[in-house]
Short mmCIF file of C-alpha atoms and ligand atoms in Angstrom, two decimals:
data_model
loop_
_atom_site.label_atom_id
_atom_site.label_comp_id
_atom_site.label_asym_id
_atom_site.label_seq_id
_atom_site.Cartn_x
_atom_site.Cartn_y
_atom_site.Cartn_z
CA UNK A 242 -42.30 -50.90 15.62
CA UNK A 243 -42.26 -47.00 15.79
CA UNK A 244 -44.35 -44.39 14.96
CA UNK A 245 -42.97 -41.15 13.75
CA UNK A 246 -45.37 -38.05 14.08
CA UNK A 247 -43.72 -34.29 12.35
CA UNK A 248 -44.83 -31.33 11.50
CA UNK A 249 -44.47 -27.75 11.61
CA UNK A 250 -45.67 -26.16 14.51
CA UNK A 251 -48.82 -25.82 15.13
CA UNK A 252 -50.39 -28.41 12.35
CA UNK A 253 -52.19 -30.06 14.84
CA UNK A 254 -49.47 -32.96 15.25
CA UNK A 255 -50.24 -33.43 19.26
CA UNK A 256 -53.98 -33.27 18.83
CA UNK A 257 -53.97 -36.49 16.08
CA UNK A 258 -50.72 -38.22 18.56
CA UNK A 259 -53.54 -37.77 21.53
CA UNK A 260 -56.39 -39.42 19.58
CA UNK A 261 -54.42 -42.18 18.33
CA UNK A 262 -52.83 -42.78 21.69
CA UNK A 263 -56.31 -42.51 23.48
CA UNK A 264 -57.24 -45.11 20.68
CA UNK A 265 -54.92 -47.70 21.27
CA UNK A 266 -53.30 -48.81 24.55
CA UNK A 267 -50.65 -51.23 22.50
CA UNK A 268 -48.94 -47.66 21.75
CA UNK A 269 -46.78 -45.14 24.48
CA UNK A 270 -45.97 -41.81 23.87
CA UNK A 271 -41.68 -41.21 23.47
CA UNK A 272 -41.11 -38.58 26.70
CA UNK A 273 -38.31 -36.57 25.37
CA UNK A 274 -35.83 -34.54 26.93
CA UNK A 275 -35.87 -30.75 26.87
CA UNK A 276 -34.27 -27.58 27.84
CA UNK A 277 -37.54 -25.51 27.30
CA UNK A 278 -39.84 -24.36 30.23
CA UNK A 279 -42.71 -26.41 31.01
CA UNK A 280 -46.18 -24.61 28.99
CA UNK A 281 -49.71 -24.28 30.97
CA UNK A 282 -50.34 -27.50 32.57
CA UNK A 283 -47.45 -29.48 31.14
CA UNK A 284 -45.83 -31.88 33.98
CA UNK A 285 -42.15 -33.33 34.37
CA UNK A 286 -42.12 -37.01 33.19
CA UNK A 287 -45.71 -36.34 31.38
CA UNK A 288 -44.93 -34.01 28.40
CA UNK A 289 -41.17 -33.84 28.40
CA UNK A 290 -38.25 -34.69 30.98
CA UNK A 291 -37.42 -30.81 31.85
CA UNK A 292 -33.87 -30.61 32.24
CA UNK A 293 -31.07 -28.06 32.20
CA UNK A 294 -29.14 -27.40 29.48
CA UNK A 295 -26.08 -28.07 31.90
CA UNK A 296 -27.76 -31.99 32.42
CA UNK A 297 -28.76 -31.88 28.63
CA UNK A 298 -25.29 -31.50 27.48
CA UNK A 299 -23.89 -34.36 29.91
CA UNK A 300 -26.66 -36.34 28.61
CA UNK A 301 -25.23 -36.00 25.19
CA UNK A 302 -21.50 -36.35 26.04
CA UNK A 303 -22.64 -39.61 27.83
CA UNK A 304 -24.18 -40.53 24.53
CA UNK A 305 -27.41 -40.87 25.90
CA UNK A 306 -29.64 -40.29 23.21
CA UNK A 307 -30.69 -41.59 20.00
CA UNK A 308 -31.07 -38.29 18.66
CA UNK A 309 -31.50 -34.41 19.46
CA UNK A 310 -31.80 -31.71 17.54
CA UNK A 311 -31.64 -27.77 18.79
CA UNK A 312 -35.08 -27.18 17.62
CA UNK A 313 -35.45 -23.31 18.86
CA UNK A 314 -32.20 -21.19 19.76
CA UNK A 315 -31.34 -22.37 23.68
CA UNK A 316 -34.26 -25.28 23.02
CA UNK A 317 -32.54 -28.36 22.90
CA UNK A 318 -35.01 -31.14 22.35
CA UNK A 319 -33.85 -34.91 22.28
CA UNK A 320 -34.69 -38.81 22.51
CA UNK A 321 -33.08 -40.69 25.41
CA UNK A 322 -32.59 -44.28 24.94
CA UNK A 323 -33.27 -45.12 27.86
CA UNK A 324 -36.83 -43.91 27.08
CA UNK A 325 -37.50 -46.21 23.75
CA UNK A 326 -36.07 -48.82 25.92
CA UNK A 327 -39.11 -47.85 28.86
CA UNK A 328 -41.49 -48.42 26.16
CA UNK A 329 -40.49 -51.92 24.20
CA UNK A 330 -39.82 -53.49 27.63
CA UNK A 331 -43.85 -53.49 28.07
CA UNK A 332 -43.80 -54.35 24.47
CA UNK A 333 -45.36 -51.31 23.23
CA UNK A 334 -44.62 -49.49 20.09
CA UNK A 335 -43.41 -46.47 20.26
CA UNK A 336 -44.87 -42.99 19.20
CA UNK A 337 -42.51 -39.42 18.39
CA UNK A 338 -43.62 -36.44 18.28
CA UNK A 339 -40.68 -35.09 17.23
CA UNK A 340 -39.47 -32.12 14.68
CA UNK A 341 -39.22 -32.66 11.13
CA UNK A 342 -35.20 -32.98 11.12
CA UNK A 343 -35.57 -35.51 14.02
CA UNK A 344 -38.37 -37.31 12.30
CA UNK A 345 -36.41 -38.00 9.19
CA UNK A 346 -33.48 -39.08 10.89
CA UNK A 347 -35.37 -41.24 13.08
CA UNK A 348 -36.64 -42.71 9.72
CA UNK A 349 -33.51 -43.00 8.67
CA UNK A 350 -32.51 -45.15 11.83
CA UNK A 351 -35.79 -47.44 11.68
CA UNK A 352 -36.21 -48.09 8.37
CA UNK A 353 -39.09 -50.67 7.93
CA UNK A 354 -39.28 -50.81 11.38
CA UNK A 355 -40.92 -46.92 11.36
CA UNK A 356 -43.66 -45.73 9.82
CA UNK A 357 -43.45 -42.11 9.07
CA UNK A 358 -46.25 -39.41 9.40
CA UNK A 359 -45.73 -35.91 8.06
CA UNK A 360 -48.54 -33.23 9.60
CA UNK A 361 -49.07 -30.28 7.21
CA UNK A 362 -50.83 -27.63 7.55
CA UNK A 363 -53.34 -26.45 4.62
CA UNK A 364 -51.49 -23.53 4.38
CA UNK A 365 -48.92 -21.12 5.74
CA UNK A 366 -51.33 -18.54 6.41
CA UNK A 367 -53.60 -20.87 8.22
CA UNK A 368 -50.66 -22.39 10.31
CA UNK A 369 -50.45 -18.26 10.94
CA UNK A 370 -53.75 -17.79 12.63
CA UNK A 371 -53.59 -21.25 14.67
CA UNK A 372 -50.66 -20.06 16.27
CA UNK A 373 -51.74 -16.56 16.86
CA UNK A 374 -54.99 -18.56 18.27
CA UNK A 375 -53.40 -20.93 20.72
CA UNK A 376 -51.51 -17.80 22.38
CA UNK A 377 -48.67 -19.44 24.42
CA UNK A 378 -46.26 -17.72 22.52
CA UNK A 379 -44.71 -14.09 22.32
CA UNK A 380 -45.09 -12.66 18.72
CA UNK A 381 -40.89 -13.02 18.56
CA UNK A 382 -41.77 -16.85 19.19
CA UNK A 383 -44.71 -17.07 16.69
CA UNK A 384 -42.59 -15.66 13.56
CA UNK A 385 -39.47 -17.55 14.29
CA UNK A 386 -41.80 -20.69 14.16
CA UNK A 387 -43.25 -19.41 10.99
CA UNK A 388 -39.70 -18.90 8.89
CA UNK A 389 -38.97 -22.69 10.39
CA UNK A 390 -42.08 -24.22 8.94
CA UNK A 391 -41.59 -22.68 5.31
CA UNK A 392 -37.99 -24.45 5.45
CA UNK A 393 -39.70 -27.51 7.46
CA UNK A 394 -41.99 -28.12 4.53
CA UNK A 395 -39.52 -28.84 1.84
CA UNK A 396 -38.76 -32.22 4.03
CA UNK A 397 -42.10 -33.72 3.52
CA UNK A 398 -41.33 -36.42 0.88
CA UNK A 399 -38.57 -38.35 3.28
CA UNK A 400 -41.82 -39.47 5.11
CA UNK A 401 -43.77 -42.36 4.62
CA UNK A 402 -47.05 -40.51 4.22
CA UNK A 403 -48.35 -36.74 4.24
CA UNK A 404 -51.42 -36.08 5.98
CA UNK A 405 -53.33 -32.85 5.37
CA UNK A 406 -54.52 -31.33 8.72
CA UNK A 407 -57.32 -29.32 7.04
CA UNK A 408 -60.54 -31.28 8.49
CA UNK A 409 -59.53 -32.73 11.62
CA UNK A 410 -62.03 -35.15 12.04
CA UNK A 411 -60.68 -36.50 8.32
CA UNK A 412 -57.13 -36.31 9.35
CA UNK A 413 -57.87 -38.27 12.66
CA UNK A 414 -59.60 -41.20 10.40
CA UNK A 415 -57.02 -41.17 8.40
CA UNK A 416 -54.42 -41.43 11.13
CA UNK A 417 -55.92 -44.38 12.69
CA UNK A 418 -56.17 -46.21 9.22
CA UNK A 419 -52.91 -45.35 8.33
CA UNK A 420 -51.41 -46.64 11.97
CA UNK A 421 -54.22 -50.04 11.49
CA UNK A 422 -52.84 -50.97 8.22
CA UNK A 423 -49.22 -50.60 9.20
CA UNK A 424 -49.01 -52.53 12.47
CA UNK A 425 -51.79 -55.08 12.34
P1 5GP B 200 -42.85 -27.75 21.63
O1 5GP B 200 -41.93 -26.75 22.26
O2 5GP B 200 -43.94 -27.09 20.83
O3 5GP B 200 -43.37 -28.77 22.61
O4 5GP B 200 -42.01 -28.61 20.60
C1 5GP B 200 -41.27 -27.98 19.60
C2 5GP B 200 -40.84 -29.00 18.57
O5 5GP B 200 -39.87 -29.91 19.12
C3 5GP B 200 -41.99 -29.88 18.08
O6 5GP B 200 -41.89 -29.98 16.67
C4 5GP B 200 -41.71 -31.19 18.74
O7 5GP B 200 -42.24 -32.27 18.00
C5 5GP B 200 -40.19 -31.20 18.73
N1 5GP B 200 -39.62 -32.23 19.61
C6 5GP B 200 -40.14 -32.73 20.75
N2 5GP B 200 -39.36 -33.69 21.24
C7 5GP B 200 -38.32 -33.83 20.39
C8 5GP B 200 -37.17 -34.69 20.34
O8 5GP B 200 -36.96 -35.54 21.20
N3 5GP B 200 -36.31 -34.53 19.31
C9 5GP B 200 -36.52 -33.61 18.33
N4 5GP B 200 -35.62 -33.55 17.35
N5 5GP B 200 -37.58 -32.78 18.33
C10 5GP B 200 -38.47 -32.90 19.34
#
């Protein structure tokens, strides 16, 4: 089974994929691939596989990913799958946290298989300040993330479910209850 986590940047998606991961050890985080510069304290093979854009675009011709998706302009972003196949070999499911287009095609893919979580924000102005407040990036960064989550939430009914990140301890409940009743 697979677990499909999207949202706009900055809805809190990584903070609910942490607690559900930290709540259940029958579930591994999907490393993707990307062309971005490692953030603060992120690590190679932790976060993301940090790769050239050179290697990402072999990666492709090779057809080594399930899908990828040129999330920022010279951010590639992508799903090896050799990396779903890390994770089912331990028989784990499978977690993405993984941009809205990706998500849905992902759902697409999976079908039954995937259950699919949409993060929103409670607003666009909120989403504003929570970006402003984690500061890792430049104002440029901030507003092209902004334009992209206005377009990003228009996607929200291909999930499965939409879960609104206004309470976090609520929208951490209802993560784990949502994951509970779909896998066991
Ligand atoms: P960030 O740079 O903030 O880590 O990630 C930017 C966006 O790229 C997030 O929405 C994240 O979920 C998404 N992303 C991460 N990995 C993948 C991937 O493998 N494929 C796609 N399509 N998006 C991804």
């Amino acid at each position: 089974m697979v677990l499909i986590f999207s949202a706009p940047s900055g809805a809190g998606k990584s903070t609910l994929v942490q607690h559900l991961l930290a709540h259940r050890s029958d579930l591994e985080f999907s490393i993707s691939a990307t062309t971005r510069a490692p953030r603060g304290q992120e690590q190679d093979g932790k976060e993301y596989y940090f790769i050239s854009v050179d290697e990402f675009k072999k990666r492709i011709e090779q057809g080594a990913f399930v899908e990828y998706e040129q999330v920022y302009k010279d951010c590639y972003y992508g799903t090896l799958r050799s990396e779903i196949q890390r994770i089912t070999d331990k028989g784990h499911h499978v977690v993405f946290d993984i941009d809205v287009k990706g998500g849905a095609n992902l759902k697409r893919l999976f079908g039954d298989q995937a259950l699919a979580l949409f993060i929103a924000p409670p607003s666009l102005d909120e989403l504003r300040r929570r970006l402003v407040g984690r500061a890792t990036d430049t104002p440029e960064k901030i507003e092209e993330r902004l334009a992209k989550a206005q377009l990003e939430m228009q996607d929200a009914p291909l999930f499965d479910h939409i879960i609104v990140n206004d309470q976090l301890e609520q929208a951490k409940a209802q993560t784990l209850q949502l994951v509970h009743d779909f896998l066991d």
